[in-house]
mmCIF file of C-alpha atoms in Angstrom:
data_model
loop_
_atom_site.group_PDB
_atom_site.id
_atom_site.type_symbol
_atom_site.label_atom_id
_atom_site.label_comp_id
_atom_site.label_asym_id
_atom_site.label_seq_id
_atom_site.Cartn_x
_atom_site.Cartn_y
_atom_site.Cartn_z
ATOM 1 C CA MET A 1 176.474 95.075 16.915
ATOM 2 C CA GLY A 2 177.321 92.186 14.784
ATOM 3 C CA CYS A 3 181.028 92.570 16.434
ATOM 4 C CA GLU A 4 180.202 92.618 20.269
ATOM 5 C CA LEU A 5 177.031 88.835 19.711
ATOM 6 C CA GLY A 6 180.430 86.920 17.930
ATOM 7 C CA LYS A 7 182.296 88.437 20.975
ATOM 8 C CA LEU A 8 179.640 87.331 23.836
ATOM 9 C CA GLY A 9 179.365 84.601 21.273
ATOM 10 C CA LEU A 10 182.938 83.856 22.463
ATOM 11 C CA VAL A 11 182.939 84.576 26.293
ATOM 12 C CA GLN A 12 179.393 82.214 26.402
ATOM 13 C CA ARG A 13 181.940 79.176 24.660
ATOM 14 C CA GLY A 14 184.435 79.901 27.258
ATOM 15 C CA GLY A 15 187.233 82.110 25.444
ATOM 16 C CA GLU A 16 188.281 81.676 22.040
ATOM 17 C CA SER A 17 190.650 78.936 23.155
ATOM 18 C CA GLY A 18 187.140 76.567 23.739
ATOM 19 C CA LYS A 19 188.081 75.639 27.348
ATOM 20 C CA ARG A 20 185.103 76.292 29.863
ATOM 21 C CA GLU A 21 185.551 76.724 33.617
ATOM 22 C CA GLY A 22 185.889 73.441 35.716
ATOM 23 C CA ASP A 23 186.966 71.457 32.976
ATOM 24 C CA LEU A 24 189.533 68.977 33.323
ATOM 25 C CA PRO A 25 193.758 69.827 32.183
ATOM 26 C CA GLU A 26 194.422 67.644 29.431
ATOM 27 C CA PRO A 27 195.999 65.053 30.384
ATOM 28 C CA PRO A 28 199.991 64.201 30.493
ATOM 29 C CA ALA A 29 201.425 63.362 26.911
ATOM 30 C CA PRO A 30 202.401 59.167 27.004
ATOM 31 C CA ALA A 31 205.683 58.663 27.243
ATOM 32 C CA PRO A 32 207.938 58.836 24.144
ATOM 33 C CA PRO A 33 208.062 55.415 23.479
ATOM 34 C CA ASP A 34 211.475 53.431 24.861
ATOM 35 C CA PRO A 35 214.381 53.432 22.189
ATOM 36 C CA ARG A 36 215.504 49.943 22.717
ATOM 37 C CA LEU A 37 211.871 48.224 21.865
ATOM 38 C CA PRO A 38 211.538 47.603 18.449
ATOM 39 C CA LEU A 39 207.974 47.832 18.730
ATOM 40 C CA THR A 40 205.614 50.963 18.558
ATOM 41 C CA ALA A 41 203.718 51.788 21.906
ATOM 42 C CA LYS A 42 200.381 51.219 19.591
ATOM 43 C CA GLN A 43 201.901 47.691 19.016
ATOM 44 C CA LYS A 44 203.408 48.149 22.286
ATOM 45 C CA TYR A 45 199.631 48.046 23.330
ATOM 46 C CA SER A 46 197.809 45.701 21.290
ATOM 47 C CA ILE A 47 200.322 42.301 21.429
ATOM 48 C CA MET A 48 199.445 42.965 25.377
ATOM 49 C CA ALA A 49 196.028 43.018 24.429
ATOM 50 C CA SER A 50 195.433 40.211 22.775
ATOM 51 C CA TRP A 51 198.307 38.677 25.400
ATOM 52 C CA LYS A 52 195.420 38.401 27.870
ATOM 53 C CA GLY A 53 193.565 35.724 24.940
ATOM 54 C CA ILE A 54 197.070 33.182 25.202
ATOM 55 C CA SER A 55 197.630 33.812 29.235
ATOM 56 C CA ARG A 56 194.410 32.379 29.410
ATOM 57 C CA ALA A 57 195.086 29.106 27.656
ATOM 58 C CA MET A 58 198.702 28.526 28.187
ATOM 59 C CA GLU A 59 198.540 24.784 28.869
ATOM 60 C CA PRO A 60 196.721 23.907 25.539
ATOM 61 C CA THR A 61 199.154 26.359 23.300
ATOM 62 C CA GLY A 62 202.170 25.438 25.036
ATOM 63 C CA VAL A 63 202.040 21.824 23.811
ATOM 64 C CA TYR A 64 200.636 23.203 20.688
ATOM 65 C CA MET A 65 204.490 24.204 20.032
ATOM 66 C CA PHE A 66 205.793 21.951 21.710
ATOM 67 C CA VAL A 67 204.252 19.288 18.491
ATOM 68 C CA LYS A 68 205.297 22.043 15.716
ATOM 69 C CA LEU A 69 208.598 21.821 17.605
ATOM 70 C CA PHE A 70 209.260 18.120 17.475
ATOM 71 C CA GLU A 71 207.183 17.452 13.866
ATOM 72 C CA GLU A 72 209.925 19.494 12.734
ATOM 73 C CA HIS A 73 212.809 19.459 14.583
ATOM 74 C CA GLN A 74 212.597 15.378 15.753
ATOM 75 C CA GLU A 75 216.168 15.739 16.800
ATOM 76 C CA LEU A 76 215.854 17.568 19.873
ATOM 77 C CA LEU A 77 213.847 15.786 21.817
ATOM 78 C CA SER A 78 216.678 13.866 22.831
ATOM 79 C CA LEU A 79 217.225 16.714 24.986
ATOM 80 C CA PHE A 80 214.102 16.592 27.197
ATOM 81 C CA GLU A 81 215.167 13.394 29.866
ATOM 82 C CA LYS A 82 211.022 13.768 30.651
ATOM 83 C CA PHE A 83 209.436 13.073 27.042
ATOM 84 C CA LYS A 84 212.382 11.685 25.027
ATOM 85 C CA GLU A 85 210.774 8.730 24.195
ATOM 86 C CA LEU A 86 207.716 10.302 22.740
ATOM 87 C CA LYS A 87 207.856 9.531 19.984
ATOM 88 C CA THR A 88 204.218 10.613 18.505
ATOM 89 C CA LYS A 89 202.040 13.423 17.936
ATOM 90 C CA GLU A 90 199.107 11.999 20.082
ATOM 91 C CA GLN A 91 201.632 10.518 22.992
ATOM 92 C CA GLN A 92 203.595 14.149 23.726
ATOM 93 C CA THR A 93 199.839 15.142 23.306
ATOM 94 C CA SER A 94 199.094 13.637 25.347
ATOM 95 C CA SER A 95 202.092 14.064 28.239
ATOM 96 C CA MET A 96 201.965 15.035 31.855
ATOM 97 C CA GLU A 97 205.432 15.795 31.166
ATOM 98 C CA LEU A 98 204.954 17.815 28.254
ATOM 99 C CA ALA A 99 202.437 20.145 29.086
ATOM 100 C CA GLU A 100 204.103 20.466 32.565
ATOM 101 C CA HIS A 101 207.357 22.209 30.112
ATOM 102 C CA ALA A 102 205.675 23.376 27.751
ATOM 103 C CA THR A 103 202.965 24.945 30.683
ATOM 104 C CA GLN A 104 206.744 26.449 32.096
ATOM 105 C CA VAL A 105 208.214 27.491 28.649
ATOM 106 C CA MET A 106 204.758 29.359 28.484
ATOM 107 C CA SER A 107 205.157 31.317 32.065
ATOM 108 C CA THR A 108 209.128 32.456 30.324
ATOM 109 C CA LEU A 109 208.033 33.751 27.343
ATOM 110 C CA ASP A 110 204.956 34.898 29.656
ATOM 111 C CA GLU A 111 207.008 37.692 31.526
ATOM 112 C CA GLY A 112 208.287 38.377 28.913
ATOM 113 C CA ILE A 113 206.050 40.166 26.749
ATOM 114 C CA LYS A 114 204.606 41.586 30.465
ATOM 115 C CA GLY A 115 208.180 42.583 31.014
ATOM 116 C CA LEU A 116 207.927 44.992 27.321
ATOM 117 C CA ASP A 117 206.380 47.331 29.500
ATOM 118 C CA ASN A 118 210.066 47.469 31.492
ATOM 119 C CA LEU A 119 212.678 46.315 29.695
ATOM 120 C CA ASP A 120 215.079 46.595 32.628
ATOM 121 C CA PHE A 121 213.432 43.626 34.092
ATOM 122 C CA PHE A 122 212.779 42.500 31.051
ATOM 123 C CA PHE A 123 216.117 41.489 29.274
ATOM 124 C CA GLU A 124 218.136 40.904 33.359
ATOM 125 C CA TYR A 125 215.337 38.090 33.202
ATOM 126 C CA LEU A 126 215.531 37.339 29.710
ATOM 127 C CA ALA A 127 219.319 37.083 30.087
ATOM 128 C CA GLN A 128 219.181 34.781 32.853
ATOM 129 C CA VAL A 129 216.727 32.283 31.592
ATOM 130 C CA GLY A 130 219.162 31.795 28.979
ATOM 131 C CA ALA A 131 222.402 31.154 30.891
ATOM 132 C CA THR A 132 220.786 29.161 32.312
ATOM 133 C CA HIS A 133 220.255 26.967 29.038
ATOM 134 C CA TYR A 134 224.269 27.254 28.425
ATOM 135 C CA ARG A 135 224.268 24.660 31.106
ATOM 136 C CA ILE A 136 222.157 22.160 29.266
ATOM 137 C CA PRO A 137 223.879 18.994 28.079
ATOM 138 C CA GLY A 138 223.652 19.859 24.196
ATOM 139 C CA PHE A 139 221.805 22.500 23.923
ATOM 140 C CA HIS A 140 223.030 24.630 21.230
ATOM 141 C CA LYS A 141 222.550 28.389 21.206
ATOM 142 C CA GLU A 142 220.988 27.829 18.064
ATOM 143 C CA TYR A 143 218.336 26.523 19.039
ATOM 144 C CA PHE A 144 216.658 29.247 20.037
ATOM 145 C CA TRP A 145 215.162 30.519 16.723
ATOM 146 C CA ARG A 146 213.419 26.686 15.608
ATOM 147 C CA ILE A 147 210.842 27.820 19.090
ATOM 148 C CA GLU A 148 210.251 31.236 16.424
ATOM 149 C CA LYS A 149 207.458 29.138 13.983
ATOM 150 C CA PRO A 150 206.281 26.562 15.990
ATOM 151 C CA PHE A 151 205.437 29.429 18.866
ATOM 152 C CA LEU A 152 204.112 32.136 15.847
ATOM 153 C CA GLU A 153 202.063 29.011 13.952
ATOM 154 C CA ALA A 154 200.235 27.862 18.334
ATOM 155 C CA VAL A 155 199.432 31.241 19.265
ATOM 156 C CA LYS A 156 197.451 31.654 16.053
ATOM 157 C CA VAL A 157 195.784 28.199 16.908
ATOM 158 C CA THR A 158 194.998 30.755 20.267
ATOM 159 C CA LEU A 159 193.987 33.322 19.161
ATOM 160 C CA GLY A 160 191.827 31.923 15.915
ATOM 161 C CA ASP A 161 190.049 35.353 13.903
ATOM 162 C CA ARG A 162 191.590 37.830 16.775
ATOM 163 C CA TYR A 163 195.135 36.504 14.837
ATOM 164 C CA THR A 164 195.683 39.746 11.996
ATOM 165 C CA ASP A 165 197.912 40.530 10.055
ATOM 166 C CA ASN A 166 199.109 43.730 11.645
ATOM 167 C CA VAL A 167 198.740 41.518 15.507
ATOM 168 C CA ASP A 168 201.266 38.920 13.329
ATOM 169 C CA ALA A 169 203.774 41.563 12.196
ATOM 170 C CA ILE A 170 203.982 42.520 15.371
ATOM 171 C CA TYR A 171 204.604 39.017 17.375
ATOM 172 C CA GLN A 172 207.051 38.363 14.536
ATOM 173 C CA THR A 173 209.162 41.594 16.347
ATOM 174 C CA THR A 174 208.545 40.312 19.628
ATOM 175 C CA ILE A 175 209.600 36.553 19.466
ATOM 176 C CA LYS A 176 212.074 37.863 17.166
ATOM 177 C CA PHE A 177 213.617 40.289 20.322
ATOM 178 C CA ILE A 178 212.903 37.873 23.084
ATOM 179 C CA ILE A 179 215.051 34.753 20.728
ATOM 180 C CA ARG A 180 217.856 37.974 20.210
ATOM 181 C CA THR A 181 217.642 38.642 24.456
ATOM 182 C CA LEU A 182 217.825 34.929 25.573
ATOM 183 C CA ILE A 183 220.344 33.882 22.636
ATOM 184 C CA GLU A 184 222.784 37.213 24.388
ATOM 185 C CA GLY A 185 222.239 35.556 27.763
ATOM 186 C CA TYR A 186 223.191 32.423 26.817
ATOM 187 C CA GLU A 187 226.450 34.607 24.964
ATOM 188 C CA LYS A 188 227.134 35.794 28.020
ATOM 189 C CA GLU A 189 227.233 32.939 30.330
ATOM 190 C CA GLU A 190 228.635 31.049 27.956
ATOM 191 C CA LYS A 191 232.055 33.834 27.906
ATOM 192 C CA ARG A 192 231.994 34.090 31.576
ATOM 193 C CA VAL A 193 232.465 31.081 32.485
ATOM 194 C CA LYS A 194 235.250 30.785 29.140
ATOM 195 C CA GLU A 195 236.988 33.277 30.938
ATOM 196 C CA GLU A 196 236.389 31.452 35.026
ATOM 197 C CA GLY A 197 238.194 28.492 32.676
ATOM 198 C CA ALA A 198 240.908 30.245 31.968
ATOM 199 C CA ALA A 199 241.439 32.143 35.025
ATOM 200 C CA GLY A 200 241.086 28.853 36.873
ATOM 201 C CA GLY A 201 244.070 26.837 34.635
ATOM 202 C CA LYS A 202 246.736 30.154 34.391
ATOM 203 C CA ASP A 203 246.448 30.326 38.353
ATOM 204 C CA LYS A 204 246.798 26.295 38.809
ATOM 205 C CA GLU A 205 250.495 27.342 36.348
ATOM 206 C CA ALA A 206 250.923 29.572 38.624
#
């Protein structure tokens, strides 16, 4: 009798698997992360969630980032025709031209971080941005790395208490990934221009 009652209990619970009629099917397993991405699926979710806080404060975050950049690398000011005369922190903070450029740069980073969901777009977009910097007089690819620390400091200020050690580690990995991709785009453009120049020289000789 005890065995029969046991079987009855299993039937009422929907069998040994614990499933009942009408239960929803198991959701499909998430797609494996793209091997080109240096983040786990959880880390990617974390940065995209926290980035929403940044995207609501693009301009102040970008201005803070550039003020920090010029504090550490004042020589880079000469690259910016519109605001290269802004020598003090106060002048830079209140400059509409700097705010406009800072917002453009933050928009590029915004596209890059949103592109973590589609790495084909991520690589293509940032490579194009890197290529355009090859055409900026006086710009060297090493300059991309100089934005890393100011970017992290600006994100930390904007996110406040939400900027935990774990979030910091994810942002460090992500900004390095973005900068490396920008540099790859710069180098491809550099190579293309030099090859075109070499080919043009041969045509002239011929």
